[in-house]
Amino acid sequence: MSCTGPGEGTLRVLPMLRLAIPYIILRPFFRLNSDNEWVVDLNNPEFPGSLLGGKQFLTTKTHPHLKLDKTMVGIPTVNPGDQVYWHCDIVHEVEGYHHGKNDSSVLYIPAVPLTFKTARYLRKQRATFEAGLPPPDFPKGPGESNCIGRATAQDVISLEGRRAFGLEPFEATKGDDPNFIKAANDILFAASTDLQA
């Protein structure tokens, strides 16, 4: 959507998936003792950097061995129409500063298969989109709810786009299980508002 590069509020990743994920998983089982040494701690229920009902935040304080201040890598400059792909488990962040001269606009578009769980999520995401609020798995706040001219369901024109937003039912195509597609559509368009995630 715009030309943006390192230092302009863009994506940074930690390109050490094989090392970072085991460390992140094991990190809750270690703590610094009074001698400033790392020791095994199986009694502390704290998961460093996690917020109850929120996200996992990694910092140099919560995950010092990752040396995030030195190991995070910015993506190269991208131009309108460029695409950047990364594995969903890789540590990533958006730079906390923007030293560029122009706005930096990007879209985050996760791609997932249709499952009952993703249909339940899509139902919730549709409701937040229609209200102009952040998606259910993003930090809460007013989002674009007070913005004049923000995107609405009427702006999503293509059938594929409307299905991706949960605005139109899915159709079974060759190789699809029609009963599964019907069940997913039932989740998306059921009258009940208290479906379990």
Coordinates of N, CA, C and O in Angstrom, one line a residue:
M1 N 0.8 -1.2 0.0 CA 0.0 0.0 0.0 C 0.9 1.3 0.0 O 0.4 2.3 -0.4
S2 N 2.1 1.1 0.5 CA 3.0 2.3 0.4 C 4.4 1.7 0.4 O 4.7 0.6 0.6
C3 N 5.3 2.7 0.1 CA 6.8 2.3 0.1 C 7.3 2.5 1.5 O 7.1 3.5 2.1
T4 N 7.8 1.4 2.1 CA 8.3 1.5 3.4 C 9.5 0.6 3.6 O 9.6 -0.4 2.9
G5 N 10.4 0.9 4.5 CA 11.6 0.1 4.7 C 12.0 0.2 6.2 O 11.3 0.8 7.0
P6 N 13.2 -0.4 6.5 CA 13.7 -0.4 7.8 C 13.7 1.1 8.4 O 14.1 2.0 7.7
G7 N 13.3 1.2 9.7 CA 13.3 2.5 10.3 C 12.0 3.3 10.1 O 11.9 4.4 10.6
E8 N 11.1 2.7 9.3 CA 9.9 3.4 9.0 C 8.6 2.7 9.5 O 7.6 2.7 8.9
G9 N 8.7 2.1 10.7 CA 7.6 1.5 11.3 C 7.2 0.2 10.6 O 6.0 -0.1 10.5
T10 N 8.1 -0.6 10.1 CA 7.8 -1.8 9.4 C 8.1 -3.0 10.2 O 8.5 -3.0 11.3
L11 N 7.9 -4.2 9.5 CA 8.0 -5.5 10.2 C 9.5 -5.8 10.5 O 10.4 -5.6 9.7
R12 N 9.7 -6.4 11.6 CA 11.0 -7.0 12.0 C 10.7 -8.4 12.5 O 9.7 -8.7 13.1
V13 N 11.7 -9.3 12.2 CA 11.5 -10.7 12.5 C 12.8 -11.2 13.2 O 13.8 -10.6 13.1
L14 N 12.6 -12.3 14.0 CA 13.8 -13.0 14.6 C 14.0 -14.3 13.8 O 13.2 -15.2 14.0
P15 N 15.0 -14.3 12.9 CA 15.1 -15.4 12.0 C 15.8 -16.7 12.6 O 16.7 -17.2 12.0
M16 N 15.4 -17.1 13.8 CA 15.9 -18.2 14.5 C 14.8 -19.1 15.0 O 14.8 -19.4 16.2
L17 N 13.9 -19.5 14.2 CA 12.8 -20.3 14.6 C 13.1 -21.5 15.4 O 12.6 -21.8 16.5
R18 N 14.1 -22.3 14.9 CA 14.5 -23.5 15.6 C 15.1 -23.3 17.0 O 15.0 -24.2 17.8
L19 N 15.7 -22.2 17.2 CA 16.2 -21.9 18.5 C 15.3 -21.1 19.4 O 15.2 -21.3 20.6
A20 N 14.5 -20.2 18.8 CA 13.7 -19.3 19.6 C 12.5 -20.0 20.2 O 12.2 -19.8 21.4
I21 N 11.8 -20.8 19.5 CA 10.6 -21.5 20.0 C 10.9 -22.4 21.2 O 10.2 -22.3 22.2
P22 N 11.9 -23.3 21.1 CA 12.2 -24.1 22.4 C 12.5 -23.2 23.6 O 12.1 -23.4 24.7
Y23 N 13.2 -22.1 23.3 CA 13.6 -21.2 24.4 C 12.3 -20.5 25.0 O 12.1 -20.5 26.2
I24 N 11.4 -20.1 24.1 CA 10.2 -19.4 24.6 C 9.3 -20.4 25.4 O 8.8 -20.1 26.4
I25 N 9.3 -21.7 24.9 CA 8.5 -22.7 25.6 C 9.1 -23.0 27.0 O 8.4 -23.2 28.0
L26 N 10.4 -23.1 27.0 CA 11.1 -23.5 28.3 C 11.3 -22.3 29.2 O 11.5 -22.5 30.4
R27 N 11.2 -21.1 28.8 CA 11.5 -19.9 29.6 C 10.8 -19.9 30.9 O 11.4 -19.5 31.9
P28 N 9.5 -20.2 31.0 CA 8.8 -20.1 32.3 C 9.3 -21.0 33.4 O 9.1 -20.8 34.5
F29 N 10.2 -22.0 33.0 CA 10.7 -22.9 34.0 C 12.0 -22.5 34.6 O 12.7 -23.2 35.3
F30 N 12.5 -21.2 34.3 CA 13.7 -20.7 34.8 C 13.5 -19.3 35.3 O 12.7 -18.6 34.8
R31 N 14.3 -19.0 36.3 CA 14.3 -17.6 36.9 C 15.7 -17.3 37.4 O 16.5 -18.1 37.6
L32 N 15.9 -16.0 37.5 CA 17.1 -15.5 38.1 C 17.1 -15.6 39.6 O 16.1 -15.2 40.2
N33 N 18.1 -16.1 40.3 CA 18.1 -16.2 41.7 C 18.8 -15.0 42.3 O 19.2 -14.1 41.5
S34 N 19.0 -14.9 43.6 CA 19.6 -13.7 44.2 C 21.0 -13.6 43.8 O 21.6 -12.5 44.0
D35 N 21.7 -14.6 43.3 CA 23.1 -14.5 42.9 C 23.2 -14.2 41.4 O 24.3 -14.3 40.8
N36 N 22.0 -13.8 40.8 CA 22.0 -13.4 39.4 C 22.4 -14.6 38.5 O 23.0 -14.4 37.5
E37 N 21.9 -15.8 38.9 CA 22.2 -17.0 38.1 C 20.8 -17.6 37.7 O 19.8 -17.5 38.5
W38 N 20.7 -18.2 36.6 CA 19.5 -18.8 36.1 C 19.4 -20.2 36.7 O 20.3 -21.0 36.7
V39 N 18.2 -20.4 37.4 CA 18.0 -21.7 38.0 C 16.6 -22.3 37.6 O 15.7 -21.5 37.2
V40 N 16.4 -23.6 37.7 CA 15.2 -24.2 37.4 C 14.2 -23.8 38.4 O 14.5 -23.8 39.6
D41 N 13.0 -23.5 38.0 CA 11.9 -23.1 38.9 C 10.6 -23.7 38.4 O 10.0 -23.1 37.5
L42 N 10.2 -24.8 39.0 CA 8.9 -25.5 38.5 C 7.7 -25.1 39.3 O 6.6 -25.6 39.1
N43 N 7.9 -24.2 40.3 CA 6.7 -23.8 41.1 C 6.1 -22.4 40.8 O 5.0 -22.1 41.2
N44 N 6.7 -21.6 40.0 CA 6.2 -20.3 39.6 C 5.3 -20.4 38.4 O 5.7 -20.9 37.3
P45 N 4.0 -20.0 38.6 CA 3.1 -20.1 37.5 C 3.2 -19.0 36.4 O 2.5 -19.0 35.4
E46 N 4.1 -18.1 36.6 CA 4.2 -17.0 35.7 C 4.8 -17.4 34.4 O 5.7 -18.2 34.3
F47 N 4.2 -16.9 33.3 CA 4.7 -17.1 31.9 C 5.2 -15.7 31.4 O 4.4 -14.9 31.0
P48 N 6.5 -15.5 31.5 CA 7.0 -14.1 31.2 C 6.6 -13.6 29.9 O 6.7 -14.2 28.9
G49 N 6.1 -12.3 30.0 CA 5.7 -11.7 28.8 C 4.2 -11.9 28.3 O 3.7 -11.3 27.4
S50 N 3.5 -12.8 29.0 CA 2.2 -13.2 28.7 C 1.2 -12.3 29.5 O 1.4 -12.1 30.7
L51 N 0.1 -11.9 28.8 CA -0.9 -11.2 29.5 C -2.2 -12.1 29.5 O -2.5 -12.6 28.5
L52 N -2.8 -12.2 30.6 CA -4.0 -13.0 30.7 C -5.1 -12.5 29.7 O -5.4 -11.4 29.7
G53 N -5.5 -13.4 28.8 CA -6.4 -13.1 27.8 C -5.8 -12.2 26.7 O -6.6 -11.6 25.9
G54 N -4.5 -12.1 26.7 CA -3.9 -11.2 25.7 C -2.8 -11.9 24.9 O -2.9 -13.0 24.6
K55 N -1.8 -11.1 24.6 CA -0.8 -11.6 23.7 C 0.5 -12.0 24.5 O 0.6 -11.8 25.6
Q56 N 1.4 -12.5 23.7 CA 2.8 -12.9 24.2 C 3.7 -11.8 23.8 O 3.9 -11.6 22.6
F57 N 4.3 -11.0 24.7 CA 5.2 -10.0 24.4 C 6.6 -10.4 24.9 O 6.8 -10.8 26.0
L58 N 7.6 -10.3 24.0 CA 8.9 -10.7 24.3 C 9.8 -9.4 24.4 O 9.6 -8.6 23.5
T59 N 10.5 -9.3 25.4 CA 11.4 -8.1 25.6 C 12.8 -8.6 26.0 O 13.0 -9.8 26.4
T60 N 13.7 -7.7 26.0 CA 15.1 -8.1 26.5 C 15.0 -8.4 28.0 O 15.9 -9.1 28.5
K61 N 14.0 -7.9 28.7 CA 13.9 -8.2 30.2 C 13.3 -9.5 30.4 O 13.8 -10.3 31.2
T62 N 12.2 -9.9 29.6 CA 11.5 -11.1 29.9 C 12.2 -12.3 29.2 O 12.1 -13.4 29.7
H63 N 12.9 -12.1 28.1 CA 13.6 -13.2 27.4 C 15.0 -12.7 27.0 O 15.3 -12.5 25.8
P64 N 15.8 -12.5 28.0 CA 17.2 -11.9 27.8 C 18.1 -12.7 26.9 O 18.9 -12.1 26.1
H65 N 18.0 -14.0 26.9 CA 18.9 -14.8 26.1 C 18.6 -14.7 24.6 O 19.5 -15.0 23.8
L66 N 17.5 -14.2 24.2 CA 17.2 -14.0 22.7 C 17.9 -12.8 22.2 O 18.1 -12.6 21.0
K67 N 18.4 -11.9 23.1 CA 19.1 -10.7 22.7 C 18.3 -9.9 21.6 O 18.9 -9.6 20.5
L68 N 17.1 -9.7 21.8 CA 16.2 -9.1 20.8 C 16.7 -7.7 20.3 O 16.4 -7.4 19.1
D69 N 17.4 -7.0 21.1 CA 17.9 -5.7 20.7 C 18.9 -5.8 19.6 O 19.2 -4.9 18.9
K70 N 19.5 -7.0 19.5 CA 20.6 -7.3 18.5 C 20.2 -8.2 17.4 O 20.8 -8.3 16.3
T71 N 19.2 -9.1 17.7 CA 18.9 -10.2 16.7 C 17.6 -10.0 15.8 O 17.4 -10.7 14.9
M72 N 16.8 -9.0 16.2 CA 15.6 -8.7 15.3 C 16.1 -8.1 14.0 O 17.0 -7.2 14.0
V73 N 15.5 -8.5 12.9 CA 16.0 -8.1 11.6 C 14.8 -7.4 10.9 O 13.7 -8.0 10.8
G74 N 15.0 -6.2 10.4 CA 14.0 -5.5 9.6 C 13.9 -6.1 8.2 O 14.9 -6.5 7.6
I75 N 12.7 -6.1 7.6 CA 12.5 -6.6 6.2 C 13.1 -5.5 5.3 O 13.1 -4.3 5.7
P76 N 13.5 -5.9 4.1 CA 14.0 -4.9 3.2 C 12.8 -3.9 2.7 O 11.7 -4.2 3.0
T77 N 13.2 -2.9 2.1 CA 12.2 -1.9 1.6 C 11.2 -2.6 0.7 O 11.6 -3.4 -0.2
V78 N 9.9 -2.3 0.9 CA 8.9 -2.9 0.0 C 8.1 -1.7 -0.6 O 8.1 -0.6 -0.1
N79 N 7.5 -2.0 -1.7 CA 6.8 -1.0 -2.5 C 5.3 -1.4 -2.6 O 5.0 -2.6 -2.4
P80 N 4.4 -0.5 -3.0 CA 3.0 -0.9 -3.2 C 2.9 -2.2 -4.1 O 3.5 -2.3 -5.1
G81 N 2.1 -3.1 -3.6 CA 1.9 -4.4 -4.3 C 2.9 -5.5 -3.9 O 2.6 -6.7 -4.2
D82 N 4.0 -5.2 -3.2 CA 4.9 -6.2 -2.7 C 4.2 -7.1 -1.6 O 3.3 -6.6 -1.0
Q83 N 4.6 -8.3 -1.5 CA 4.1 -9.2 -0.5 C 5.2 -9.7 0.4 O 6.3 -10.0 -0.1
V84 N 5.0 -9.8 1.7 CA 6.0 -10.4 2.6 C 5.3 -11.5 3.3 O 4.2 -11.4 3.9
Y85 N 5.9 -12.7 3.4 CA 5.4 -13.9 4.0 C 6.3 -14.3 5.2 O 7.6 -14.2 5.0
W86 N 5.8 -14.7 6.3 CA 6.6 -15.3 7.3 C 5.7 -16.3 8.1 O 4.5 -16.3 8.0
H87 N 6.4 -17.2 8.7 CA 5.7 -18.3 9.5 C 5.1 -17.7 10.7 O 5.7 -16.9 11.4
C88 N 3.9 -18.1 11.0 CA 3.1 -17.5 12.1 C 3.8 -17.7 13.5 O 3.5 -17.0 14.4
D89 N 4.7 -18.7 13.6 CA 5.3 -19.0 14.9 C 6.6 -18.2 15.0 O 7.2 -18.2 16.1
I90 N 7.1 -17.5 14.0 CA 8.3 -16.8 14.1 C 8.1 -15.5 15.0 O 7.0 -14.9 14.9
V91 N 9.0 -15.2 15.8 CA 8.9 -13.9 16.6 C 8.9 -12.8 15.6 O 9.8 -12.7 14.8
H92 N 8.0 -11.9 15.8 CA 7.9 -10.7 14.9 C 7.3 -9.5 15.6 O 6.7 -9.7 16.7
E93 N 7.6 -8.4 15.1 CA 7.1 -7.1 15.7 C 7.0 -6.1 14.6 O 7.6 -6.2 13.5
V94 N 6.3 -5.0 14.9 CA 6.3 -3.8 14.1 C 7.2 -2.8 14.8 O 7.1 -2.7 16.0
E95 N 8.1 -2.2 14.1 CA 9.0 -1.3 14.7 C 8.2 -0.3 15.6 O 7.2 0.2 15.1
G96 N 8.8 0.1 16.7 CA 8.1 1.0 17.6 C 8.3 2.5 17.2 O 8.0 3.4 18.0
Y97 N 8.9 2.8 16.1 CA 9.2 4.1 15.7 C 9.1 4.2 14.1 O 9.1 3.2 13.4
H98 N 8.9 5.4 13.7 CA 8.8 5.7 12.2 C 9.6 6.9 11.9 O 9.1 8.1 12.3
H99 N 10.7 6.8 11.3 CA 11.6 7.9 11.0 C 11.5 8.2 9.5 O 12.3 9.0 9.0
G100 N 10.5 7.7 8.8 CA 10.3 8.0 7.4 C 9.6 9.3 7.1 O 9.1 9.9 8.1
K101 N 9.6 9.7 5.9 CA 9.0 11.0 5.5 C 7.5 10.8 5.1 O 6.8 11.8 5.0
N102 N 7.1 9.6 4.8 CA 5.7 9.3 4.4 C 5.0 8.4 5.3 O 5.6 7.7 6.1
D103 N 3.7 8.3 5.1 CA 2.9 7.3 5.9 C 3.4 5.9 5.5 O 3.8 5.7 4.4
S104 N 3.2 5.0 6.5 CA 3.5 3.6 6.3 C 2.3 2.8 6.4 O 1.7 2.7 7.5
S105 N 1.7 2.3 5.3 CA 0.5 1.6 5.4 C 0.7 0.1 4.9 O 1.2 -0.1 3.8
V106 N 0.3 -0.8 5.7 CA 0.4 -2.2 5.3 C -0.9 -2.9 5.8 O -1.6 -2.4 6.6
L107 N -1.1 -4.1 5.2 CA -2.2 -4.9 5.6 C -1.6 -6.2 6.1 O -0.7 -6.8 5.5
Y108 N -2.2 -6.7 7.2 CA -1.8 -8.0 7.7 C -3.0 -9.0 7.3 O -4.1 -8.8 7.8
I109 N -2.7 -9.9 6.5 CA -3.7 -10.8 6.0 C -3.3 -12.3 6.3 O -2.6 -12.9 5.6
P110 N -3.8 -12.8 7.4 CA -3.5 -14.2 7.7 C -4.3 -15.1 6.8 O -5.4 -14.9 6.5
A111 N -3.6 -16.2 6.4 CA -4.3 -17.2 5.6 C -4.4 -18.5 6.4 O -3.4 -19.0 6.9
V112 N -5.6 -19.0 6.5 CA -5.9 -20.2 7.3 C -6.9 -21.0 6.6 O -7.8 -20.5 5.9
P113 N -6.9 -22.3 6.8 CA -8.0 -23.2 6.2 C -9.3 -23.0 7.0 O -9.3 -22.5 8.1
L114 N -10.4 -23.3 6.3 CA -11.7 -23.2 6.9 C -11.9 -24.4 7.8 O -11.8 -25.6 7.4
T115 N -12.0 -24.2 9.1 CA -12.3 -25.2 10.1 C -13.5 -24.7 11.0 O -13.8 -23.5 10.8
F116 N -14.0 -25.5 11.9 CA -15.0 -25.0 12.8 C -14.5 -23.9 13.6 O -15.1 -22.9 13.9
K117 N -13.2 -24.0 14.1 CA -12.6 -23.0 14.9 C -12.4 -21.7 14.2 O -12.7 -20.6 14.7
T118 N -11.9 -21.8 12.9 CA -11.8 -20.5 12.2 C -13.1 -19.9 11.8 O -13.2 -18.7 11.7
A119 N -14.1 -20.7 11.6 CA -15.5 -20.2 11.3 C -16.0 -19.4 12.5 O -16.6 -18.3 12.4
R120 N -15.7 -19.9 13.7 CA -16.2 -19.2 15.0 C -15.4 -17.9 15.1 O -15.9 -16.8 15.4
Y121 N -14.1 -17.9 14.8 CA -13.3 -16.7 14.8 C -13.8 -15.7 13.8 O -13.9 -14.5 14.0
L122 N -14.0 -16.2 12.6 CA -14.5 -15.3 11.5 C -15.8 -14.6 11.8 O -16.0 -13.5 11.5
R123 N -16.7 -15.3 12.5 CA -17.9 -14.7 13.0 C -17.7 -13.6 13.9 O -18.3 -12.5 13.8
K124 N -16.7 -13.8 14.9 CA -16.4 -12.7 15.8 C -15.7 -11.5 15.0 O -15.9 -10.4 15.3
Q125 N -14.8 -11.9 14.1 CA -14.1 -10.9 13.3 C -15.0 -10.0 12.5 O -14.8 -8.8 12.4
R126 N -16.0 -10.7 11.9 CA -17.0 -10.0 11.1 C -17.7 -8.9 12.0 O -17.8 -7.7 11.6
A127 N -18.1 -9.3 13.2 CA -18.7 -8.3 14.1 C -17.8 -7.2 14.5 O -18.3 -6.0 14.5
T128 N -16.5 -7.4 14.7 CA -15.6 -6.3 15.1 C -15.4 -5.4 13.8 O -15.3 -4.2 14.0
F129 N -15.3 -6.0 12.7 CA -15.1 -5.2 11.4 C -16.3 -4.3 11.2 O -16.1 -3.1 10.9
E130 N -17.5 -4.9 11.3 CA -18.7 -4.1 11.1 C -18.8 -2.9 12.1 O -19.3 -1.9 11.8
A131 N -18.2 -3.1 13.3 CA -18.2 -2.1 14.3 C -17.0 -1.1 14.3 O -16.9 -0.2 15.0
G132 N -16.1 -1.5 13.4 CA -14.9 -0.6 13.2 C -13.9 -0.9 14.4 O -13.0 0.0 14.6
L133 N -14.0 -2.0 15.0 CA -13.1 -2.3 16.1 C -12.0 -3.3 15.7 O -12.1 -4.0 14.7
P134 N -10.9 -3.4 16.5 CA -9.8 -4.3 16.2 C -10.3 -5.7 16.2 O -11.3 -6.0 16.9
P135 N -9.7 -6.6 15.4 CA -10.1 -8.0 15.5 C -10.0 -8.6 16.9 O -9.3 -8.1 17.7
P136 N -10.7 -9.7 17.1 CA -10.7 -10.3 18.5 C -9.4 -10.7 19.1 O -9.2 -10.6 20.3
D137 N -8.4 -11.0 18.3 CA -7.1 -11.4 18.8 C -6.1 -10.2 18.8 O -4.9 -10.4 19.0
F138 N -6.5 -9.0 18.6 CA -5.7 -7.8 18.6 C -6.0 -7.0 19.9 O -7.0 -7.2 20.5
P139 N -5.1 -6.1 20.3 CA -5.3 -5.3 21.5 C -6.7 -4.5 21.3 O -7.0 -4.1 20.2
K140 N -7.4 -4.4 22.4 CA -8.7 -3.8 22.4 C -8.5 -2.2 22.3 O -7.4 -1.7 22.5
G141 N -9.6 -1.6 21.9 CA -9.5 -0.1 21.8 C -10.6 0.3 20.8 O -11.3 -0.5 20.2
P142 N -10.7 1.6 20.5 CA -11.7 2.1 19.6 C -11.5 1.8 18.2 O -12.4 1.8 17.3
G143 N -10.2 1.4 17.8 CA -9.9 1.1 16.4 C -10.3 2.2 15.5 O -10.0 3.4 15.8
E144 N -11.1 1.9 14.5 CA -11.5 2.9 13.5 C -13.0 3.2 13.7 O -13.6 3.8 12.8
S145 N -13.5 2.8 14.9 CA -15.0 3.0 15.1 C -15.4 4.5 15.0 O -16.6 4.7 14.6
N146 N -14.6 5.4 15.2 CA -14.9 6.8 15.1 C -14.4 7.5 13.9 O -14.6 8.7 13.7
C147 N -13.8 6.7 13.0 CA -13.3 7.3 11.7 C -14.4 7.5 10.7 O -15.2 6.6 10.4
I148 N -14.4 8.6 10.1 CA -15.3 8.9 9.0 C -14.7 8.3 7.7 O -13.6 8.5 7.4
G149 N -15.5 7.6 7.0 CA -15.1 7.0 5.7 C -14.4 5.7 5.8 O -13.8 5.2 4.9
R150 N -14.4 5.1 7.0 CA -13.7 3.8 7.2 C -14.4 2.7 6.3 O -15.6 2.9 5.9
A151 N -13.7 1.6 6.1 CA -14.3 0.6 5.3 C -15.5 -0.1 6.0 O -15.5 -0.2 7.2
T152 N -16.5 -0.4 5.2 CA -17.7 -1.1 5.7 C -17.9 -2.4 4.9 O -17.3 -2.6 3.8
A153 N -18.9 -3.2 5.3 CA -19.2 -4.4 4.5 C -19.6 -4.0 3.1 O -19.4 -4.8 2.2
Q154 N -20.2 -2.9 2.8 CA -20.6 -2.5 1.5 C -19.4 -2.3 0.6 O -19.5 -2.3 -0.7
D155 N -18.2 -2.0 1.2 CA -17.0 -1.8 0.4 C -16.4 -3.0 -0.1 O -15.5 -3.0 -1.0
V156 N -16.7 -4.2 0.5 CA -16.2 -5.5 0.1 C -17.0 -6.0 -1.0 O -18.2 -6.4 -0.8
I157 N -16.5 -5.9 -2.3 CA -17.4 -6.1 -3.4 C -17.3 -7.6 -4.0 O -18.3 -8.2 -4.3
S158 N -16.1 -8.1 -4.1 CA -16.0 -9.5 -4.7 C -16.6 -10.5 -3.8 O -16.5 -10.4 -2.6
L159 N -17.1 -11.6 -4.4 CA -17.6 -12.7 -3.7 C -16.6 -13.4 -2.8 O -16.8 -13.7 -1.6
E160 N -15.3 -13.5 -3.3 CA -14.3 -14.1 -2.6 C -13.9 -13.2 -1.3 O -13.7 -13.8 -0.2
G161 N -13.9 -11.9 -1.5 CA -13.6 -11.0 -0.4 C -14.7 -11.1 0.6 O -14.4 -11.0 1.8
R162 N -15.9 -11.1 0.2 CA -17.0 -11.2 1.1 C -17.0 -12.5 1.9 O -17.3 -12.5 3.1
R163 N -16.6 -13.6 1.3 CA -16.5 -14.8 2.0 C -15.4 -14.7 3.0 O -15.5 -15.2 4.2
A164 N -14.2 -14.1 2.6 CA -13.1 -14.0 3.5 C -13.4 -13.1 4.7 O -12.9 -13.4 5.8
F165 N -14.4 -12.2 4.6 CA -14.8 -11.4 5.7 C -16.0 -12.0 6.5 O -16.4 -11.5 7.5
G166 N -16.4 -13.2 6.0 CA -17.6 -13.8 6.7 C -18.9 -13.2 6.4 O -19.9 -13.3 7.1
L167 N -18.9 -12.4 5.3 CA -20.2 -11.7 4.9 C -21.1 -12.5 4.0 O -22.2 -12.2 3.8
E168 N -20.5 -13.6 3.4 CA -21.3 -14.5 2.5 C -20.9 -15.9 2.8 O -19.8 -16.2 3.3
P169 N -21.9 -16.8 2.6 CA -21.6 -18.2 3.0 C -20.7 -18.8 2.0 O -20.5 -18.4 0.8
F170 N -19.9 -19.9 2.4 CA -19.0 -20.6 1.6 C -19.8 -21.6 0.8 O -20.9 -22.0 1.2
E171 N -19.3 -22.0 -0.4 CA -20.0 -23.1 -1.2 C -19.0 -24.2 -1.4 O -17.8 -24.0 -1.5
A172 N -19.5 -25.4 -1.3 CA -18.7 -26.6 -1.5 C -18.3 -26.7 -3.0 O -19.1 -26.5 -3.9
T173 N -17.0 -26.9 -3.2 CA -16.6 -27.1 -4.6 C -16.1 -28.6 -4.7 O -16.1 -29.3 -3.7
K174 N -15.6 -29.0 -5.8 CA -15.1 -30.3 -6.0 C -14.1 -30.7 -5.0 O -13.1 -30.0 -4.7
G175 N -14.3 -31.8 -4.3 CA -13.4 -32.3 -3.3 C -13.8 -31.9 -1.9 O -13.2 -32.4 -0.9
D176 N -14.7 -30.9 -1.8 CA -15.1 -30.4 -0.4 C -16.2 -31.4 0.1 O -17.0 -31.9 -0.7
D177 N -16.3 -31.5 1.4 CA -17.4 -32.2 2.1 C -18.5 -31.2 2.2 O -18.4 -30.3 3.0
P178 N -19.6 -31.4 1.5 CA -20.7 -30.4 1.6 C -21.3 -30.3 3.0 O -21.8 -29.3 3.4
N179 N -21.3 -31.4 3.8 CA -21.8 -31.4 5.1 C -20.9 -30.5 6.0 O -21.4 -29.7 6.9
F180 N -19.6 -30.5 5.8 CA -18.7 -29.7 6.5 C -18.9 -28.2 6.2 O -19.0 -27.3 7.1
I181 N -19.0 -27.9 4.9 CA -19.3 -26.5 4.5 C -20.6 -26.0 5.0 O -20.6 -24.9 5.5
K182 N -21.6 -26.8 5.1 CA -22.9 -26.4 5.6 C -22.7 -26.1 7.1 O -23.2 -25.1 7.6
A183 N -22.0 -27.0 7.8 CA -21.8 -26.8 9.3 C -21.0 -25.5 9.5 O -21.3 -24.8 10.5
A184 N -20.0 -25.3 8.7 CA -19.2 -24.0 8.9 C -20.1 -22.8 8.7 O -20.0 -21.8 9.4
N185 N -20.9 -22.9 7.6 CA -21.9 -21.8 7.4 C -22.9 -21.6 8.5 O -23.3 -20.5 8.8
D186 N -23.3 -22.7 9.1 CA -24.2 -22.6 10.2 C -23.6 -21.9 11.4 O -24.2 -21.1 12.1
I187 N -22.3 -22.1 11.6 CA -21.6 -21.4 12.7 C -21.5 -19.9 12.3 O -21.8 -19.1 13.2
L188 N -21.2 -19.6 11.1 CA -21.0 -18.2 10.7 C -22.4 -17.4 10.7 O -22.4 -16.2 11.1
F189 N -23.4 -18.1 10.4 CA -24.7 -17.4 10.3 C -25.8 -17.8 11.2 O -27.0 -17.5 11.0
A190 N -25.4 -18.5 12.3 CA -26.4 -19.0 13.3 C -26.9 -17.7 14.0 O -26.3 -16.7 14.1
A191 N -28.2 -17.8 14.5 CA -28.8 -16.7 15.2 C -28.2 -16.5 16.6 O -28.1 -15.4 17.1
S192 N -27.6 -17.5 17.2 CA -27.1 -17.4 18.5 C -25.8 -16.6 18.5 O -25.0 -16.7 17.6
T193 N -25.6 -15.7 19.6 CA -24.4 -14.9 19.6 C -23.4 -15.4 20.7 O -22.4 -14.8 20.9
D194 N -23.7 -16.6 21.3 CA -22.8 -17.0 22.3 C -22.1 -18.3 21.9 O -22.0 -19.2 22.7
L195 N -21.7 -18.4 20.7 CA -21.0 -19.6 20.2 C -19.6 -19.7 20.9 O -19.0 -18.6 21.1
Q196 N -19.2 -20.8 21.3 CA -17.9 -21.0 21.9 C -16.8 -20.9 20.9 O -16.9 -21.4 19.8
A197 N -15.7 -20.3 21.3 CA -14.5 -20.2 20.4 C -13.7 -21.5 20.4 O -13.8 -22.3 21.3

